[in-house]
């Protein structure tokens, strides 16, 4: 309570700054999902190549992963590359595909030391060999870790995920392992790539876009949404605290009977 600092609008975009301790007094969302948008725009504003924005965005992934772990968040799902992103210029796609390897070469030892469990959702088959190899190594070397689950959505699209699930279920029915009557929400959820994860409690999207862009359509049915104009490379720990504080405030207002 006493840690809140009031600032004038000129000094900061926050009317109230929160500390980690403020936030930890109430339940923290267990699963936070983030659409990390605005890297290209961040670069453009600085007359830098788009790649510079992606690189800076990757540094923010490290920072926010550390902080999510400190806050005791159980699952952090990050939208790193969508099935739509293949439509971008070839050189940009090539740069993006090198980021997982670059990220993990320098950061995997820390992830291991911090007991982080790396996972990926999305279609890995279409990824370049070096990308797949780096990601697979991280998954293998952290698979017994019991701390934060760092879940990257990589070549992920929600409609493709749901379509795959429908096919899976159709095959089971065809084989006689399941009847049409037995298909319920639990069966559908068990065929999604998130089958071992609870649904996100909080979705954050940066950069001022107010849409889902084919991200976790099924899983976000009951999720609280928090949108900000801040570009992903400018996203700080304080922004995450702001989002969680708002999540907690909504919980207090509607959580009662
Ligand atoms: C990417 C940086 C963050 C902003 C969004 C676009 C650019 C981290 C990863 C990553 C993915 C899998 C993995 C380890 C790291 C990543 C892509 C783009 C394609 F196992 N950041 N980041 N992958 N950006």
Tab-separated table of C-alpha atoms and ligand atoms in Angstrom:
chain	number	residue	atom	x	y	z
A	1	UNK	CA	0.000	0.000	0.000
A	2	UNK	CA	2.711	2.477	0.976
A	3	UNK	CA	4.869	1.539	-1.976
A	4	UNK	CA	2.644	3.161	-4.527
A	5	UNK	CA	4.290	6.207	-6.007
A	6	UNK	CA	2.179	8.964	-7.498
A	7	UNK	CA	3.788	10.665	-10.471
A	8	UNK	CA	2.809	13.427	-12.827
A	9	UNK	CA	1.831	12.365	-16.344
A	10	UNK	CA	5.023	13.990	-17.724
A	11	UNK	CA	7.271	11.687	-15.726
A	12	UNK	CA	5.491	8.426	-16.397
A	13	UNK	CA	2.553	6.824	-18.135
A	14	UNK	CA	1.567	5.158	-14.864
A	15	UNK	CA	-0.584	7.028	-12.352
A	16	UNK	CA	0.281	4.308	-9.848
A	17	UNK	CA	3.454	2.246	-9.908
A	18	UNK	CA	3.209	-1.193	-8.373
A	19	UNK	CA	5.908	-3.179	-6.706
A	20	UNK	CA	6.237	-6.941	-6.894
A	21	UNK	CA	5.246	-7.038	-3.210
A	22	UNK	CA	1.981	-5.156	-3.898
A	23	UNK	CA	1.042	-7.697	-6.544
A	24	UNK	CA	2.011	-10.756	-4.501
A	25	UNK	CA	-0.526	-9.835	-1.786
A	26	UNK	CA	-3.273	-11.227	-4.027
A	27	UNK	CA	-3.488	-14.259	-6.285
A	28	UNK	CA	-1.350	-13.936	-9.402
A	29	UNK	CA	-2.745	-15.330	-12.693
A	30	UNK	CA	-1.415	-18.863	-13.157
A	31	UNK	CA	-1.255	-18.729	-16.945
A	32	UNK	CA	-0.370	-15.500	-18.755
A	33	UNK	CA	-0.384	-15.422	-22.575
A	34	UNK	CA	1.167	-12.562	-24.550
A	35	UNK	CA	0.835	-11.434	-28.169
A	36	UNK	CA	4.184	-9.627	-28.544
A	37	UNK	CA	3.281	-7.096	-31.218
A	38	UNK	CA	4.981	-3.878	-32.375
A	39	UNK	CA	8.590	-4.906	-32.990
A	40	UNK	CA	8.578	-3.694	-36.611
A	41	UNK	CA	6.920	-0.420	-35.639
A	42	UNK	CA	9.460	0.109	-32.862
A	43	UNK	CA	12.286	-0.241	-35.400
A	44	UNK	CA	10.593	2.000	-37.954
A	45	UNK	CA	10.219	4.792	-35.374
A	46	UNK	CA	14.007	4.662	-34.978
A	47	UNK	CA	14.790	4.273	-38.703
A	48	UNK	CA	16.222	0.832	-37.964
A	49	UNK	CA	15.684	-2.387	-39.954
A	50	UNK	CA	12.749	-4.526	-38.750
A	51	UNK	CA	15.265	-7.143	-37.619
A	52	UNK	CA	16.527	-4.699	-34.976
A	53	UNK	CA	13.002	-4.581	-33.542
A	54	UNK	CA	12.805	-8.374	-33.428
A	55	UNK	CA	16.202	-8.556	-31.726
A	56	UNK	CA	15.160	-6.010	-29.112
A	57	UNK	CA	11.882	-7.921	-28.686
A	58	UNK	CA	13.893	-11.044	-27.943
A	59	UNK	CA	15.752	-9.247	-25.146
A	60	UNK	CA	12.366	-8.323	-23.660
A	61	UNK	CA	11.370	-12.008	-23.763
A	62	UNK	CA	14.339	-12.757	-21.487
A	63	UNK	CA	13.471	-9.948	-19.093
A	64	UNK	CA	9.775	-10.868	-18.858
A	65	UNK	CA	10.552	-14.591	-18.515
A	66	UNK	CA	12.792	-13.849	-15.504
A	67	UNK	CA	10.167	-11.612	-13.961
A	68	UNK	CA	7.269	-14.043	-14.575
A	69	UNK	CA	9.318	-16.719	-12.833
A	70	UNK	CA	9.964	-14.385	-9.867
A	71	UNK	CA	6.241	-13.636	-9.573
A	72	UNK	CA	5.403	-17.333	-9.401
A	73	UNK	CA	3.442	-17.346	-12.653
A	74	UNK	CA	3.078	-21.022	-13.588
A	75	UNK	CA	2.753	-20.768	-17.383
A	76	UNK	CA	3.903	-18.019	-19.746
A	77	UNK	CA	2.745	-18.533	-23.343
A	78	UNK	CA	4.403	-16.223	-25.891
A	79	UNK	CA	3.215	-15.817	-29.489
A	80	UNK	CA	6.587	-15.813	-31.277
A	81	UNK	CA	5.598	-16.737	-34.846
A	82	UNK	CA	2.153	-17.215	-36.373
A	83	UNK	CA	1.191	-19.337	-39.379
A	84	UNK	CA	0.459	-15.983	-41.100
A	85	UNK	CA	4.026	-14.721	-40.562
A	86	UNK	CA	5.308	-16.821	-43.514
A	87	UNK	CA	3.769	-14.131	-45.782
A	88	UNK	CA	6.427	-11.622	-44.647
A	89	UNK	CA	9.492	-10.882	-46.811
A	90	UNK	CA	11.806	-13.895	-47.106
A	91	UNK	CA	14.730	-12.110	-45.457
A	92	UNK	CA	12.615	-11.199	-42.435
A	93	UNK	CA	11.299	-14.775	-42.069
A	94	UNK	CA	14.882	-16.056	-42.260
A	95	UNK	CA	15.946	-13.665	-39.508
A	96	UNK	CA	12.988	-14.643	-37.305
A	97	UNK	CA	13.770	-18.342	-37.748
A	98	UNK	CA	17.276	-17.772	-36.394
A	99	UNK	CA	16.001	-16.149	-33.193
A	100	UNK	CA	15.076	-19.326	-31.271
A	101	UNK	CA	18.632	-20.660	-31.738
A	102	UNK	CA	20.159	-17.294	-30.846
A	103	UNK	CA	17.905	-16.963	-27.807
A	104	UNK	CA	18.662	-20.455	-26.555
A	105	UNK	CA	22.433	-20.379	-27.200
A	106	UNK	CA	22.794	-17.600	-24.666
A	107	UNK	CA	19.772	-18.162	-22.420
A	108	UNK	CA	19.280	-21.946	-22.119
A	109	UNK	CA	21.860	-22.325	-19.304
A	110	UNK	CA	19.971	-19.733	-17.256
A	111	UNK	CA	16.619	-21.393	-18.029
A	112	UNK	CA	18.039	-24.690	-16.789
A	113	UNK	CA	19.513	-23.052	-13.668
A	114	UNK	CA	16.176	-21.379	-12.947
A	115	UNK	CA	14.224	-24.657	-13.289
A	116	UNK	CA	12.221	-23.362	-16.298
A	117	UNK	CA	10.383	-25.912	-18.460
A	118	UNK	CA	10.508	-24.934	-22.161
A	119	UNK	CA	7.647	-26.084	-24.394
A	120	UNK	CA	6.406	-25.266	-27.864
A	121	UNK	CA	2.965	-25.285	-29.491
A	122	UNK	CA	2.577	-25.036	-33.256
A	123	UNK	CA	3.645	-27.061	-36.253
A	124	UNK	CA	7.405	-27.711	-35.946
A	125	UNK	CA	7.501	-29.808	-39.139
A	126	UNK	CA	7.591	-26.698	-41.337
A	127	UNK	CA	10.445	-25.047	-39.410
A	128	UNK	CA	14.020	-24.994	-40.742
A	129	UNK	CA	16.217	-27.798	-39.443
A	130	UNK	CA	18.411	-25.502	-37.285
A	131	UNK	CA	15.364	-23.912	-35.644
A	132	UNK	CA	13.805	-27.291	-34.876
A	133	UNK	CA	17.084	-28.651	-33.524
A	134	UNK	CA	17.620	-25.709	-31.134
A	135	UNK	CA	14.047	-25.852	-29.851
A	136	UNK	CA	14.088	-29.646	-29.464
A	137	UNK	CA	17.319	-29.433	-27.454
A	138	UNK	CA	15.770	-26.859	-25.091
A	139	UNK	CA	12.647	-29.011	-24.641
A	140	UNK	CA	14.736	-32.118	-23.907
A	141	UNK	CA	17.131	-30.400	-21.515
A	142	UNK	CA	14.352	-28.767	-19.487
A	143	UNK	CA	11.684	-31.478	-19.615
A	144	UNK	CA	12.098	-32.488	-15.954
A	145	UNK	CA	12.117	-28.896	-14.686
A	146	UNK	CA	9.257	-28.048	-12.329
A	147	UNK	CA	9.325	-24.223	-12.326
A	148	UNK	CA	7.828	-21.785	-14.815
A	149	UNK	CA	6.516	-23.363	-18.018
A	150	UNK	CA	7.800	-21.144	-20.846
A	151	UNK	CA	5.545	-22.066	-23.734
A	152	UNK	CA	6.439	-20.625	-27.151
A	153	UNK	CA	3.758	-20.512	-29.848
A	154	UNK	CA	5.957	-21.063	-32.887
A	155	UNK	CA	4.382	-21.491	-36.319
A	156	UNK	CA	1.127	-21.583	-34.392
A	157	UNK	CA	-2.396	-20.889	-35.677
A	158	UNK	CA	-5.492	-21.612	-33.650
A	159	UNK	CA	-7.735	-22.620	-36.564
A	160	UNK	CA	-5.086	-25.072	-37.797
A	161	UNK	CA	-4.868	-26.458	-34.237
A	162	UNK	CA	-8.653	-26.897	-34.008
A	163	UNK	CA	-8.819	-28.402	-37.517
A	164	UNK	CA	-6.158	-30.945	-36.527
A	165	UNK	CA	-8.152	-31.787	-33.379
A	166	UNK	CA	-11.347	-32.330	-35.412
A	167	UNK	CA	-9.451	-34.717	-37.736
A	168	UNK	CA	-8.036	-36.613	-34.751
A	169	UNK	CA	-11.526	-37.044	-33.293
A	170	UNK	CA	-12.977	-38.093	-36.660
A	171	UNK	CA	-10.287	-40.793	-36.940
A	172	UNK	CA	-11.099	-42.104	-33.459
A	173	UNK	CA	-14.789	-42.293	-34.338
A	174	UNK	CA	-13.996	-44.015	-37.634
A	175	UNK	CA	-11.850	-46.583	-35.833
A	176	UNK	CA	-14.670	-47.210	-33.374
A	177	UNK	CA	-12.659	-45.954	-30.361
A	178	UNK	CA	-15.169	-43.163	-29.744
A	179	UNK	CA	-18.849	-42.519	-30.562
A	180	UNK	CA	-20.137	-39.150	-31.812
A	181	UNK	CA	-22.184	-38.953	-28.603
A	182	UNK	CA	-19.035	-39.170	-26.476
A	183	UNK	CA	-17.504	-36.043	-28.033
A	184	UNK	CA	-17.592	-33.295	-25.417
A	185	UNK	CA	-15.488	-30.230	-24.548
A	186	UNK	CA	-13.040	-32.364	-22.593
A	187	UNK	CA	-12.423	-34.596	-25.642
A	188	UNK	CA	-11.847	-31.543	-27.869
A	189	UNK	CA	-9.503	-29.885	-25.317
A	190	UNK	CA	-7.528	-33.146	-25.024
A	191	UNK	CA	-6.770	-33.001	-28.768
A	192	UNK	CA	-5.365	-29.453	-28.682
A	193	UNK	CA	-1.650	-28.682	-28.343
A	194	UNK	CA	-2.369	-27.136	-24.942
A	195	UNK	CA	-3.847	-30.372	-23.576
A	196	UNK	CA	-1.503	-30.404	-20.553
A	197	UNK	CA	-1.989	-26.716	-19.706
A	198	UNK	CA	-4.851	-24.907	-18.009
A	199	UNK	CA	-6.458	-22.137	-20.061
A	200	UNK	CA	-4.828	-18.663	-19.830
A	201	UNK	CA	-6.155	-16.453	-17.024
A	202	UNK	CA	-4.771	-13.280	-18.596
A	203	UNK	CA	-4.051	-12.332	-22.215
A	204	UNK	CA	-1.841	-9.336	-22.955
A	205	UNK	CA	-1.497	-7.823	-26.415
A	206	UNK	CA	0.919	-4.954	-27.038
A	207	UNK	CA	1.089	-2.318	-29.773
A	208	UNK	CA	-2.530	-1.137	-29.800
A	209	UNK	CA	-4.128	-3.884	-31.900
A	210	UNK	CA	-7.401	-5.086	-30.334
A	211	UNK	CA	-7.881	-8.524	-31.898
A	212	UNK	CA	-6.838	-12.147	-31.395
A	213	UNK	CA	-5.202	-12.814	-34.793
A	214	UNK	CA	-5.824	-16.570	-34.661
A	215	UNK	CA	-4.275	-17.006	-31.200
A	216	UNK	CA	-5.691	-19.656	-28.799
A	217	UNK	CA	-9.330	-19.140	-29.834
A	218	UNK	CA	-10.629	-22.127	-27.851
A	219	UNK	CA	-8.407	-21.557	-24.813
A	220	UNK	CA	-9.231	-17.837	-24.380
A	221	UNK	CA	-13.002	-18.386	-23.928
A	222	UNK	CA	-12.998	-17.156	-20.283
A	223	UNK	CA	-9.698	-15.218	-20.215
A	224	UNK	CA	-9.325	-11.594	-19.054
A	225	UNK	CA	-7.874	-9.399	-21.829
A	226	UNK	CA	-5.440	-6.502	-21.309
A	227	UNK	CA	-4.446	-4.364	-24.270
A	228	UNK	CA	-1.781	-1.646	-24.325
A	229	UNK	CA	-0.428	0.775	-26.937
A	230	UNK	CA	3.115	0.074	-25.686
A	231	UNK	CA	5.266	-1.618	-28.357
A	232	UNK	CA	6.728	-4.986	-27.301
A	233	UNK	CA	10.379	-3.809	-27.235
A	234	UNK	CA	9.279	-1.053	-24.793
A	235	UNK	CA	7.383	-3.478	-22.536
A	236	UNK	CA	8.738	-3.531	-18.982
A	237	UNK	CA	8.241	-5.383	-15.718
A	238	UNK	CA	6.095	-2.426	-14.637
A	239	UNK	CA	3.702	-3.035	-17.553
A	240	UNK	CA	3.304	-6.667	-16.492
A	241	UNK	CA	2.583	-5.503	-12.925
A	242	UNK	CA	-0.016	-3.060	-14.301
A	243	UNK	CA	-1.716	-5.850	-16.261
A	244	UNK	CA	-1.756	-8.173	-13.254
A	245	UNK	CA	-3.037	-5.400	-10.938
A	246	UNK	CA	-5.924	-4.839	-13.359
A	247	UNK	CA	-6.555	-8.612	-13.471
A	248	UNK	CA	-6.665	-8.667	-9.662
A	249	UNK	CA	-8.985	-5.640	-9.542
A	250	UNK	CA	-11.418	-7.325	-11.953
A	251	UNK	CA	-11.283	-10.467	-9.820
A	252	UNK	CA	-12.220	-8.468	-6.706
A	253	UNK	CA	-15.153	-6.803	-8.489
A	254	UNK	CA	-16.643	-9.908	-10.061
A	255	UNK	CA	-15.179	-12.656	-7.897
A	256	UNK	CA	-17.870	-12.351	-5.211
A	257	UNK	CA	-21.026	-14.419	-5.274
B	1	LIG	C1	11.061	-14.144	-31.624
B	1	LIG	C2	11.324	-11.988	-30.364
B	1	LIG	C3	10.124	-11.635	-29.533
B	1	LIG	C4	9.165	-10.722	-30.221
B	1	LIG	C5	8.355	-11.399	-31.272
B	1	LIG	C6	8.973	-11.704	-32.614
B	1	LIG	C7	10.451	-11.937	-32.633
B	1	LIG	C8	12.120	-15.766	-28.695
B	1	LIG	C9	11.911	-16.847	-29.514
B	1	LIG	C10	12.033	-18.257	-29.171
B	1	LIG	C11	11.182	-19.209	-29.740
B	1	LIG	C12	11.287	-20.552	-29.387
B	1	LIG	C13	12.222	-20.934	-28.471
B	1	LIG	C14	13.063	-20.019	-27.892
B	1	LIG	C15	12.972	-18.688	-28.239
B	1	LIG	C16	11.504	-16.304	-30.744
B	1	LIG	C17	10.786	-16.167	-32.900
B	1	LIG	C18	10.727	-14.783	-32.817
B	1	LIG	C19	10.422	-16.837	-34.171
B	1	LIG	F1	12.313	-22.233	-28.109
B	1	LIG	N1	11.854	-14.650	-29.335
B	1	LIG	N2	11.473	-14.949	-30.584
B	1	LIG	N3	11.164	-16.931	-31.876
B	1	LIG	N4	10.989	-12.762	-31.534
